[in-house]
Amino acid sequence: MSAPDLPGTRRASQRWTQSSSFGPHAFGPRPYVPRAANREQRHSLSRWSQIKIWWREVDRALLCLIFVIMAFGAVAVAAGSTASARRLSTASETLPDLYFFYRHMVWQVVGVAVMIGVSFLSRENARRLGLVLAVGMTGALLLVPIVGTEVNGAQRWLEIGMRFQPSEFLKPGFVIFVAWILSWRLRDPNLPVVSLTAIALGIVAILLMMQPNLGGTILFIGVWFVLILLSGVPVQRLSILVGAGLAAFTATYFLYDNARNRIDAFLGGGTAFDQVDLAERTLLAGGWLGSGYGLGIRKMTLPEAHTDYIFSVIGEEFGLIACALVVIAYLAFVSRVLMKLIDEEDLFALLAGSGLAALFGGQAFINILVNLQLFPSKGMTLPLISYGGSSTIAICLTVGLLLAITKRNPFLRRETRGVRDLLGFSQERGNQRDVTKRIKGARI
C-alpha cells in the first residue's frame, strides 16, 4: 500500500506539479465563488426561464392592482378628453374629442413596457438605477432655471427631443438614495445619516422652489419624513426635525409669494371662478351614480380636466361611488406593499419599498384632497390615472422599481428576523418582563 498524499509531502508536491503543467486547470482546481457562479447561471438561462422566475418572484397581487388602476385611468381620460380637446382647440386647428385618450393609450403602453422591464432587475441593480436617477436628475434640475421651458407660469421642463419634468424622475431616485444612506446605520450607528439626507433634501427643495414647485417640495419632505421615522430616529431628534419643519413652513409663507397666495386662497375660500372651486362643483355634480359617460356638463368649464382635475371628472360622470373605488384601490396598493414588507429582513429594501409606496400614495391623496378643496392647489397629477407623457413613464418607472425591490423567491426561507418576528420578539420580551415583575411581587 502506498502512503497517502498528505499536504506538504514530496509525493503531494509532485502530483501538484504534474497536474499544473498542462490542462485547463493549470493552477489547480477553481475555487467555488457563489456570486460569480450564480451570475453565470442566470446569464445562461433562456428568456423563457427568466420570465418564469420573474413571474414566480414578483408580487402578482400588486401587479393586478396596478393594471386595475391603469384601467380606471384609461376610462377617466376618455371622459375628460372631450373637455380638454375642445378647450385647447383653436380657429386654425380643431382637436378630436378623443385626442388625449389616444395619446394616453400610447403612453400607457410605453409605461407598461418600462415598468415590466425595470421589474426584471435584481434588488442590487434597482438600487444602482435609483442612485443614477438621483444624481442625474439633480443635475438636470440645475439646468432647469437656465434652459428650462416655462408652461403656465412655471419653469419646470426640459426639451431634449421631448418635454420632460426632471423632478418626476427624481422622486424614485431620491427615495432610493435616502433609503440607501439611512441603511448605513447597520454598519456604523455613529454615522450622521440623518444629517446627510437632510442636506440632500435641502438641495432638492431649493431647486424645486426656484421653479416654483411648492407641491413637489411638500411631497419630497413628506416622503423623507416617513423614511426618517422608519429608520428609528430618537424622539429628541424627531422633535427637532418637526420644529425645523414648522419654522421652514412659516418662513416659506412670509418669503414666498406663490405659497402665500395659494394658502390665502385656500383659507379664505374660493370663488366660482377658482380652479379648486370648479373642481369641487364638478365632483359633486354627478351625485352617487354619476351623470353617465360623456354626459358631464360642468367638466367643459374645468381647466386641466384630463390631468390635475381628472378625479372631479370621475365624480361627475361615474359618481361618488366610483371615486370611492379609486380611493380604495390606492389604499389597497399601499396596504399590499406594507404587508409584503412586514417579513422583510433587509433594512434598505424595507425603507426603499415603504418610501416608494409613500411616494405613490402621497401623490395620489394630495391630488384627491385638492379636488375635494381640502388642500391648496398643487398642480399634481393622479398616479396611473391622469393623462401624461413623461409623468406616466416616471410613475411606471417608480412602480417598476417597487416591484423589483419587493420581489422574493417564495421557496427561500429568511436567514434573519423580519419585521413581524422582531415585533413578536419584542412583545414576547415585554410579556416575559411582566411575568418576572409579578413573580417578584408575589415573593415579596
Tab-separated table of C-alpha atoms in Angstrom:
chain	number	residue	atom	x	y	z
A	1	MET	CA	0.000	0.000	0.000
A	2	SER	CA	1.213	3.452	-0.801
A	3	ALA	CA	1.223	6.196	1.765
A	4	PRO	CA	-1.498	8.773	1.429
A	5	ASP	CA	-0.681	12.084	-0.216
A	6	LEU	CA	-0.671	14.248	2.858
A	7	PRO	CA	-0.397	18.022	2.406
A	8	GLY	CA	3.253	19.123	2.488
A	9	THR	CA	4.749	15.727	1.462
A	10	ARG	CA	7.018	15.236	-1.565
A	11	ARG	CA	4.503	12.993	-3.333
A	12	ALA	CA	1.761	15.595	-2.955
A	13	SER	CA	4.032	18.259	-4.410
A	14	GLN	CA	4.878	16.015	-7.373
A	15	ARG	CA	1.185	15.373	-8.027
A	16	TRP	CA	0.526	19.143	-7.878
A	17	THR	CA	3.393	19.842	-10.321
A	18	GLN	CA	2.142	17.240	-12.782
A	19	SER	CA	-1.429	18.479	-12.651
A	20	SER	CA	-0.386	22.092	-13.031
A	21	SER	CA	1.835	21.632	-16.075
A	22	PHE	CA	-1.000	21.238	-18.577
A	23	GLY	CA	-4.769	21.169	-18.937
A	24	PRO	CA	-7.472	23.768	-18.257
A	25	HIS	CA	-6.759	23.762	-14.513
A	26	ALA	CA	-3.150	24.848	-14.789
A	27	PHE	CA	-3.216	26.483	-11.377
A	28	GLY	CA	-5.138	23.820	-9.535
A	29	PRO	CA	-8.898	23.386	-9.111
A	30	ARG	CA	-11.017	26.511	-9.477
A	31	PRO	CA	-12.314	27.863	-6.170
A	32	TYR	CA	-16.075	27.971	-5.730
A	33	VAL	CA	-17.378	31.529	-5.860
A	34	PRO	CA	-21.156	31.553	-5.227
A	35	ARG	CA	-21.784	35.074	-6.513
A	36	ALA	CA	-19.925	34.534	-9.786
A	37	ALA	CA	-21.486	31.117	-10.335
A	38	ASN	CA	-24.989	32.455	-9.783
A	39	ARG	CA	-24.339	35.253	-12.239
A	40	GLU	CA	-23.096	32.850	-14.894
A	41	GLN	CA	-26.051	30.563	-14.304
A	42	ARG	CA	-28.503	33.452	-14.615
A	43	HIS	CA	-26.947	34.586	-17.887
A	44	SER	CA	-27.117	31.039	-19.218
A	45	LEU	CA	-30.873	30.851	-18.609
A	46	SER	CA	-33.180	31.216	-21.570
A	47	ARG	CA	-35.514	34.154	-21.875
A	48	TRP	CA	-38.500	31.975	-21.119
A	49	SER	CA	-36.832	30.672	-17.933
A	50	GLN	CA	-36.144	34.228	-16.786
A	51	ILE	CA	-39.783	35.134	-17.366
A	52	LYS	CA	-40.934	32.132	-15.329
A	53	ILE	CA	-38.596	33.102	-12.479
A	54	TRP	CA	-39.864	36.685	-12.627
A	55	TRP	CA	-43.485	35.512	-12.541
A	56	ARG	CA	-42.739	33.324	-9.518
A	57	GLU	CA	-40.968	36.081	-7.551
A	58	VAL	CA	-42.986	39.197	-8.463
A	59	ASP	CA	-45.925	40.323	-6.323
A	60	ARG	CA	-48.771	39.325	-8.650
A	61	ALA	CA	-51.477	40.822	-6.438
A	62	LEU	CA	-49.719	44.183	-6.571
A	63	LEU	CA	-49.302	43.830	-10.321
A	64	CYS	CA	-53.049	43.222	-10.715
A	65	LEU	CA	-53.824	46.331	-8.640
A	66	ILE	CA	-51.569	48.374	-10.909
A	67	PHE	CA	-53.420	47.250	-14.034
A	68	VAL	CA	-56.777	47.911	-12.357
A	69	ILE	CA	-55.753	51.495	-11.566
A	70	MET	CA	-54.460	51.953	-15.122
A	71	ALA	CA	-57.799	50.709	-16.478
A	72	PHE	CA	-59.530	53.329	-14.317
A	73	GLY	CA	-57.175	55.859	-15.876
A	74	ALA	CA	-57.960	54.882	-19.454
A	75	VAL	CA	-61.707	55.281	-18.904
A	76	ALA	CA	-61.271	58.535	-16.964
A	77	VAL	CA	-59.035	60.126	-19.612
A	78	ALA	CA	-61.555	59.151	-22.278
A	79	ALA	CA	-64.211	61.003	-20.268
A	80	GLY	CA	-62.074	64.106	-19.709
A	81	SER	CA	-60.504	64.225	-23.168
A	82	THR	CA	-63.524	65.922	-24.740
A	83	ALA	CA	-63.423	68.890	-22.376
A	84	SER	CA	-59.677	69.448	-22.746
A	85	ALA	CA	-59.655	68.928	-26.521
A	86	ARG	CA	-62.416	71.484	-27.086
A	87	ARG	CA	-60.834	73.897	-24.637
A	88	LEU	CA	-57.455	73.760	-26.396
A	89	SER	CA	-58.823	73.830	-29.948
A	90	THR	CA	-58.240	76.983	-31.968
A	91	ALA	CA	-59.775	78.504	-35.065
A	92	SER	CA	-56.997	77.055	-37.208
A	93	GLU	CA	-56.823	73.610	-35.564
A	94	THR	CA	-59.631	71.566	-34.059
A	95	LEU	CA	-58.590	68.658	-31.877
A	96	PRO	CA	-60.646	65.447	-31.976
A	97	ASP	CA	-62.695	64.768	-28.859
A	98	LEU	CA	-60.634	61.646	-28.005
A	99	TYR	CA	-57.300	63.248	-28.883
A	100	PHE	CA	-55.844	62.940	-25.393
A	101	PHE	CA	-57.285	59.460	-24.921
A	102	TYR	CA	-55.444	58.091	-27.953
A	103	ARG	CA	-52.197	59.696	-26.845
A	104	HIS	CA	-52.723	58.454	-23.316
A	105	MET	CA	-53.067	54.855	-24.515
A	106	VAL	CA	-49.764	55.165	-26.360
A	107	TRP	CA	-48.041	56.497	-23.254
A	108	GLN	CA	-49.604	53.743	-21.161
A	109	VAL	CA	-48.192	51.065	-23.460
A	110	VAL	CA	-44.743	52.656	-23.218
A	111	GLY	CA	-45.130	52.984	-19.451
A	112	VAL	CA	-46.107	49.317	-19.026
A	113	ALA	CA	-43.047	48.283	-21.063
A	114	VAL	CA	-40.817	50.408	-18.811
A	115	MET	CA	-42.472	49.071	-15.657
A	116	ILE	CA	-42.118	45.412	-16.653
A	117	GLY	CA	-38.548	45.909	-17.862
A	118	VAL	CA	-37.458	47.596	-14.626
A	119	SER	CA	-39.217	44.962	-12.509
A	120	PHE	CA	-36.899	42.317	-14.002
A	121	LEU	CA	-33.934	43.985	-12.300
A	122	SER	CA	-32.392	42.461	-9.225
A	123	ARG	CA	-32.608	44.370	-5.955
A	124	GLU	CA	-28.986	45.444	-6.272
A	125	ASN	CA	-29.430	46.720	-9.837
A	126	ALA	CA	-32.631	48.517	-8.837
A	127	ARG	CA	-30.650	50.325	-6.147
A	128	ARG	CA	-27.990	51.279	-8.689
A	129	LEU	CA	-30.602	52.585	-11.117
A	130	GLY	CA	-32.162	54.660	-8.337
A	131	LEU	CA	-28.816	56.207	-7.437
A	132	VAL	CA	-28.142	57.048	-11.086
A	133	LEU	CA	-31.569	58.706	-11.301
A	134	ALA	CA	-30.902	60.686	-8.120
A	135	VAL	CA	-27.595	62.084	-9.371
A	136	GLY	CA	-28.644	62.584	-12.995
A	137	MET	CA	-31.990	64.254	-12.300
A	138	THR	CA	-30.458	66.539	-9.667
A	139	GLY	CA	-28.047	67.706	-12.355
A	140	ALA	CA	-31.000	68.186	-14.702
A	141	LEU	CA	-32.745	70.313	-12.058
A	142	LEU	CA	-29.698	72.587	-12.045
A	143	LEU	CA	-30.253	73.191	-15.765
A	144	VAL	CA	-33.981	73.980	-15.461
A	145	PRO	CA	-33.539	77.638	-14.355
A	146	ILE	CA	-31.054	78.170	-17.198
A	147	VAL	CA	-32.503	76.395	-20.251
A	148	GLY	CA	-35.862	75.185	-18.926
A	149	THR	CA	-39.200	75.632	-20.682
A	150	GLU	CA	-41.905	77.698	-18.995
A	151	VAL	CA	-45.506	76.443	-19.031
A	152	ASN	CA	-48.385	78.163	-17.202
A	153	GLY	CA	-46.020	80.441	-15.305
A	154	ALA	CA	-43.747	77.655	-14.019
A	155	GLN	CA	-40.327	76.742	-15.409
A	156	ARG	CA	-40.138	73.005	-14.688
A	157	TRP	CA	-39.499	71.273	-18.024
A	158	LEU	CA	-36.511	70.491	-20.245
A	159	GLU	CA	-36.674	69.993	-24.014
A	160	ILE	CA	-34.448	67.197	-25.380
A	161	GLY	CA	-36.442	65.906	-28.316
A	162	MET	CA	-39.387	65.554	-25.937
A	163	ARG	CA	-40.507	67.645	-22.999
A	164	PHE	CA	-39.966	66.071	-19.592
A	165	GLN	CA	-40.002	67.196	-15.977
A	166	PRO	CA	-36.797	66.192	-14.130
A	167	SER	CA	-38.476	66.340	-10.713
A	168	GLU	CA	-40.832	63.496	-11.701
A	169	PHE	CA	-37.914	61.150	-12.407
A	170	LEU	CA	-36.055	62.425	-9.353
A	171	LYS	CA	-38.789	61.215	-6.984
A	172	PRO	CA	-37.981	57.464	-7.077
A	173	GLY	CA	-34.259	58.182	-7.235
A	174	PHE	CA	-34.460	60.403	-4.168
A	175	VAL	CA	-36.341	57.735	-2.202
A	176	ILE	CA	-33.772	55.043	-3.038
A	177	PHE	CA	-30.873	57.407	-2.313
A	178	VAL	CA	-32.236	58.329	1.127
A	179	ALA	CA	-33.029	54.674	1.927
A	180	TRP	CA	-29.505	53.681	0.928
A	181	ILE	CA	-27.926	56.367	3.139
A	182	LEU	CA	-30.130	55.507	6.123
A	183	SER	CA	-29.277	51.802	5.799
A	184	TRP	CA	-25.641	52.690	6.590
A	185	ARG	CA	-26.656	52.780	10.257
A	186	LEU	CA	-26.365	48.999	10.335
A	187	ARG	CA	-22.654	49.282	9.537
A	188	ASP	CA	-21.877	52.131	11.910
A	189	PRO	CA	-24.548	53.614	14.226
A	190	ASN	CA	-22.419	56.749	14.664
A	191	LEU	CA	-22.646	57.823	11.029
A	192	PRO	CA	-24.571	61.128	10.586
A	193	VAL	CA	-27.022	59.602	8.123
A	194	VAL	CA	-29.917	61.879	9.102
A	195	SER	CA	-27.797	64.979	8.531
A	196	LEU	CA	-26.631	63.706	5.138
A	197	THR	CA	-30.186	63.043	3.966
A	198	ALA	CA	-31.310	66.419	5.338
A	199	ILE	CA	-28.628	68.151	3.238
A	200	ALA	CA	-29.801	66.262	0.150
A	201	LEU	CA	-33.400	67.240	0.894
A	202	GLY	CA	-32.406	70.886	1.314
A	203	ILE	CA	-30.678	70.942	-2.085
A	204	VAL	CA	-33.696	69.386	-3.798
A	205	ALA	CA	-36.137	71.720	-2.007
A	206	ILE	CA	-34.189	74.837	-3.069
A	207	LEU	CA	-34.077	73.697	-6.701
A	208	LEU	CA	-37.808	72.938	-6.696
A	209	MET	CA	-38.799	76.248	-5.103
A	210	MET	CA	-36.867	78.090	-7.816
A	211	GLN	CA	-39.266	76.723	-10.480
A	212	PRO	CA	-41.624	77.245	-8.448
A	213	ASN	CA	-42.930	73.812	-7.390
A	214	LEU	CA	-44.401	74.003	-3.894
A	215	GLY	CA	-46.429	70.795	-4.241
A	216	GLY	CA	-43.401	68.753	-5.249
A	217	THR	CA	-41.392	70.185	-2.362
A	218	ILE	CA	-44.095	69.197	0.138
A	219	LEU	CA	-44.194	65.674	-1.304
A	220	PHE	CA	-40.408	65.272	-1.064
A	221	ILE	CA	-40.414	66.496	2.543
A	222	GLY	CA	-43.271	64.155	3.474
A	223	VAL	CA	-41.597	61.073	1.981
A	224	TRP	CA	-38.287	61.983	3.647
A	225	PHE	CA	-40.054	62.299	6.996
A	226	VAL	CA	-41.626	58.844	6.547
A	227	LEU	CA	-38.210	57.312	5.849
A	228	ILE	CA	-36.711	59.037	8.891
A	229	LEU	CA	-39.495	57.641	11.084
A	230	LEU	CA	-38.990	54.102	9.775
A	231	SER	CA	-35.217	54.266	10.265
A	232	GLY	CA	-35.671	54.619	14.024
A	233	VAL	CA	-34.752	58.204	14.827
A	234	PRO	CA	-34.800	59.016	18.574
A	235	VAL	CA	-37.708	61.080	19.869
A	236	GLN	CA	-35.469	64.041	20.716
A	237	ARG	CA	-34.151	64.296	17.176
A	238	LEU	CA	-37.650	63.818	15.825
A	239	SER	CA	-38.951	66.782	17.826
A	240	ILE	CA	-36.093	68.893	16.489
A	241	LEU	CA	-36.986	67.883	12.918
A	242	VAL	CA	-40.661	68.740	13.451
A	243	GLY	CA	-39.741	72.147	14.872
A	244	ALA	CA	-37.396	72.853	11.963
A	245	GLY	CA	-40.138	71.873	9.520
A	246	LEU	CA	-42.667	74.227	11.100
A	247	ALA	CA	-40.128	77.049	11.052
A	248	ALA	CA	-39.373	76.413	7.370
A	249	PHE	CA	-43.086	76.367	6.516
A	250	THR	CA	-43.620	79.685	8.337
A	251	ALA	CA	-40.654	81.251	6.552
A	252	THR	CA	-41.994	79.989	3.212
A	253	TYR	CA	-45.350	81.660	3.851
A	254	PHE	CA	-43.782	85.063	4.515
A	255	LEU	CA	-40.961	84.947	1.954
A	256	TYR	CA	-42.540	83.046	-0.955
A	257	ASP	CA	-45.320	84.894	-2.795
A	258	ASN	CA	-46.652	81.867	-4.689
A	259	ALA	CA	-47.065	79.835	-1.496
A	260	ARG	CA	-48.668	82.750	0.378
A	261	ASN	CA	-51.198	83.392	-2.395
A	262	ARG	CA	-52.246	79.732	-2.595
A	263	ILE	CA	-52.540	79.326	1.169
A	264	ASP	CA	-54.515	82.571	1.496
A	265	ALA	CA	-56.859	81.489	-1.303
A	266	PHE	CA	-57.355	78.122	0.381
A	267	LEU	CA	-58.019	79.566	3.855
A	268	GLY	CA	-60.139	82.451	2.603
A	269	GLY	CA	-62.446	80.312	0.487
A	270	GLY	CA	-62.625	80.217	-3.277
A	271	THR	CA	-64.875	81.940	-5.760
A	272	ALA	CA	-66.951	80.493	-8.531
A	273	PHE	CA	-64.071	81.069	-10.973
A	274	ASP	CA	-61.273	79.410	-8.966
A	275	GLN	CA	-59.967	76.094	-10.276
A	276	VAL	CA	-60.350	74.337	-6.937
A	277	ASP	CA	-63.920	75.558	-6.503
A	278	LEU	CA	-64.804	74.490	-10.064
A	279	ALA	CA	-63.281	71.080	-9.360
A	280	GLU	CA	-65.395	70.603	-6.238
A	281	ARG	CA	-68.580	71.647	-8.023
A	282	THR	CA	-67.800	69.259	-10.883
A	283	LEU	CA	-67.056	66.409	-8.465
A	284	LEU	CA	-70.388	66.762	-6.656
A	285	ALA	CA	-72.490	67.390	-9.772
A	286	GLY	CA	-72.885	63.688	-10.611
A	287	GLY	CA	-74.234	62.548	-7.251
A	288	TRP	CA	-73.712	58.964	-6.123
A	289	LEU	CA	-74.101	57.250	-9.511
A	290	GLY	CA	-72.935	59.983	-11.899
A	291	SER	CA	-74.479	61.512	-14.978
A	292	GLY	CA	-73.101	58.844	-17.325
A	293	TYR	CA	-70.144	58.580	-19.651
A	294	GLY	CA	-69.931	61.579	-21.977
A	295	LEU	CA	-72.906	63.337	-20.353
A	296	GLY	CA	-70.994	65.604	-17.974
A	297	ILE	CA	-71.587	69.335	-18.389
A	298	ARG	CA	-69.523	71.051	-15.709
A	299	LYS	CA	-66.322	69.373	-16.879
A	300	MET	CA	-66.467	71.536	-20.034
A	301	THR	CA	-65.519	74.601	-17.957
A	302	LEU	CA	-62.913	72.794	-15.873
A	303	PRO	CA	-59.258	73.527	-16.766
A	304	GLU	CA	-56.881	70.560	-16.994
A	305	ALA	CA	-59.798	68.117	-16.890
A	306	HIS	CA	-57.613	65.293	-18.211
A	307	THR	CA	-54.685	65.804	-15.801
A	308	ASP	CA	-54.843	67.657	-12.470
A	309	TYR	CA	-58.638	67.543	-12.023
A	310	ILE	CA	-59.466	64.184	-13.549
A	311	PHE	CA	-60.798	62.965	-10.186
A	312	SER	CA	-63.567	65.560	-10.458
A	313	VAL	CA	-64.439	64.289	-13.938
A	314	ILE	CA	-64.752	60.774	-12.489
A	315	GLY	CA	-67.117	62.124	-9.843
A	316	GLU	CA	-69.369	63.912	-12.333
A	317	GLU	CA	-69.677	61.167	-14.940
A	318	PHE	CA	-69.333	57.987	-12.842
A	319	GLY	CA	-70.459	59.169	-9.414
A	320	LEU	CA	-69.079	59.335	-5.904
A	321	ILE	CA	-69.171	55.531	-5.651
A	322	ALA	CA	-66.604	55.328	-8.455
A	323	CYS	CA	-64.492	57.918	-6.632
A	324	ALA	CA	-64.641	55.748	-3.517
A	325	LEU	CA	-63.494	52.744	-5.548
A	326	VAL	CA	-60.491	54.739	-6.801
A	327	VAL	CA	-59.578	55.663	-3.221
A	328	ILE	CA	-59.947	52.022	-2.150
A	329	ALA	CA	-57.659	50.944	-4.999
A	330	TYR	CA	-54.934	53.322	-3.824
A	331	LEU	CA	-55.364	52.203	-0.218
A	332	ALA	CA	-55.126	48.575	-1.310
A	333	PHE	CA	-51.938	49.372	-3.235
A	334	VAL	CA	-50.200	50.939	-0.231
A	335	SER	CA	-51.506	48.284	2.166
A	336	ARG	CA	-50.308	45.468	-0.085
A	337	VAL	CA	-46.785	46.902	-0.201
A	338	LEU	CA	-46.652	47.296	3.579
A	339	MET	CA	-47.954	43.753	4.097
A	340	LYS	CA	-45.296	42.489	1.709
A	341	LEU	CA	-42.531	44.326	3.583
A	342	ILE	CA	-43.606	43.140	7.034
A	343	ASP	CA	-41.496	39.994	6.508
A	344	GLU	CA	-38.514	41.839	5.020
A	345	GLU	CA	-35.164	41.483	6.803
A	346	ASP	CA	-33.139	43.859	4.595
A	347	LEU	CA	-33.243	47.405	6.007
A	348	PHE	CA	-32.604	49.012	2.620
A	349	ALA	CA	-35.439	47.060	0.987
A	350	LEU	CA	-37.761	47.912	3.870
A	351	LEU	CA	-37.001	51.639	3.647
A	352	ALA	CA	-36.957	51.837	-0.149
A	353	GLY	CA	-40.196	49.874	-0.589
A	354	SER	CA	-42.011	51.850	2.100
A	355	GLY	CA	-40.717	55.136	0.694
A	356	LEU	CA	-41.827	54.336	-2.853
A	357	ALA	CA	-45.263	53.308	-1.554
A	358	ALA	CA	-45.484	56.541	0.450
A	359	LEU	CA	-44.463	58.498	-2.652
A	360	PHE	CA	-47.142	56.841	-4.791
A	361	GLY	CA	-49.890	57.082	-2.180
A	362	GLY	CA	-48.921	60.598	-1.071
A	363	GLN	CA	-49.133	61.992	-4.588
A	364	ALA	CA	-52.500	60.299	-5.114
A	365	PHE	CA	-54.088	61.630	-1.945
A	366	ILE	CA	-52.718	65.154	-2.385
A	367	ASN	CA	-54.415	65.240	-5.790
A	368	ILE	CA	-57.663	63.869	-4.321
A	369	LEU	CA	-57.628	66.370	-1.447
A	370	VAL	CA	-57.110	69.247	-3.894
A	371	ASN	CA	-60.171	68.115	-5.873
A	372	LEU	CA	-62.148	67.990	-2.623
A	373	GLN	CA	-60.993	71.530	-1.751
A	374	LEU	CA	-59.279	70.187	1.365
A	375	PHE	CA	-55.769	71.157	0.239
A	376	PRO	CA	-54.303	74.126	-1.653
A	377	SER	CA	-53.946	73.689	-5.412
A	378	LYS	CA	-50.660	71.939	-6.243
A	379	GLY	CA	-50.713	71.054	-9.943
A	380	MET	CA	-50.039	67.377	-9.168
A	381	THR	CA	-51.340	64.516	-11.299
A	382	LEU	CA	-53.213	61.420	-10.111
A	383	PRO	CA	-50.758	58.481	-10.479
A	384	LEU	CA	-51.533	55.999	-13.278
A	385	ILE	CA	-54.891	57.717	-13.940
A	386	SER	CA	-54.159	61.254	-15.136
A	387	TYR	CA	-53.035	61.890	-18.703
A	388	GLY	CA	-49.341	62.429	-19.121
A	389	GLY	CA	-46.309	61.672	-21.248
A	390	SER	CA	-43.124	61.790	-19.225
A	391	SER	CA	-45.108	61.806	-15.973
A	392	THR	CA	-46.742	58.473	-16.898
A	393	ILE	CA	-43.349	56.957	-17.706
A	394	ALA	CA	-41.890	58.313	-14.450
A	395	ILE	CA	-44.710	56.816	-12.381
A	396	CYS	CA	-44.419	53.469	-14.177
A	397	LEU	CA	-40.669	53.580	-13.528
A	398	THR	CA	-41.414	54.152	-9.832
A	399	VAL	CA	-43.799	51.204	-9.734
A	400	GLY	CA	-41.296	49.040	-11.623
A	401	LEU	CA	-38.619	49.790	-9.030
A	402	LEU	CA	-41.104	48.935	-6.291
A	403	LEU	CA	-41.880	45.583	-7.941
A	404	ALA	CA	-38.163	44.848	-8.296
A	405	ILE	CA	-37.429	45.650	-4.644
A	406	THR	CA	-40.353	43.611	-3.286
A	407	LYS	CA	-39.586	40.531	-5.382
A	408	ARG	CA	-38.842	37.441	-3.338
A	409	ASN	CA	-38.380	33.747	-4.026
A	410	PRO	CA	-41.304	32.061	-2.230
A	411	PHE	CA	-39.246	28.893	-1.675
A	412	LEU	CA	-36.426	30.627	0.201
A	413	ARG	CA	-36.603	30.950	3.954
A	414	ARG	CA	-35.426	34.060	5.753
A	415	GLU	CA	-31.919	33.980	7.168
A	416	THR	CA	-32.633	36.664	9.761
A	417	ARG	CA	-35.639	38.029	11.603
A	418	GLY	CA	-38.169	40.057	9.653
A	419	VAL	CA	-40.177	42.961	10.971
A	420	ARG	CA	-43.031	40.663	12.040
A	421	ASP	CA	-40.673	38.440	14.029
A	422	LEU	CA	-38.952	41.427	15.590
A	423	LEU	CA	-42.298	42.820	16.722
A	424	GLY	CA	-43.323	39.435	18.074
A	425	PHE	CA	-39.964	39.034	19.797
A	426	SER	CA	-40.219	42.442	21.462
A	427	GLN	CA	-43.780	41.675	22.559
A	428	GLU	CA	-42.638	38.328	23.937
A	429	ARG	CA	-39.822	40.033	25.820
A	430	GLY	CA	-42.319	42.521	27.220
A	431	ASN	CA	-44.614	39.726	28.361
A	432	GLN	CA	-41.684	37.949	29.991
A	433	ARG	CA	-40.769	41.121	31.857
A	434	ASP	CA	-44.352	41.494	33.102
A	435	VAL	CA	-44.355	37.885	34.328
A	436	THR	CA	-40.998	38.421	36.052
A	437	LYS	CA	-42.313	41.510	37.831
A	438	ARG	CA	-45.397	39.614	39.009
A	439	ILE	CA	-43.277	36.763	40.344
A	440	LYS	CA	-41.009	39.169	42.225
A	441	GLY	CA	-44.034	40.951	43.635
A	442	ALA	CA	-45.527	37.662	44.792
A	443	ARG	CA	-42.291	36.694	46.523
A	444	ILE	CA	-42.221	39.999	48.351
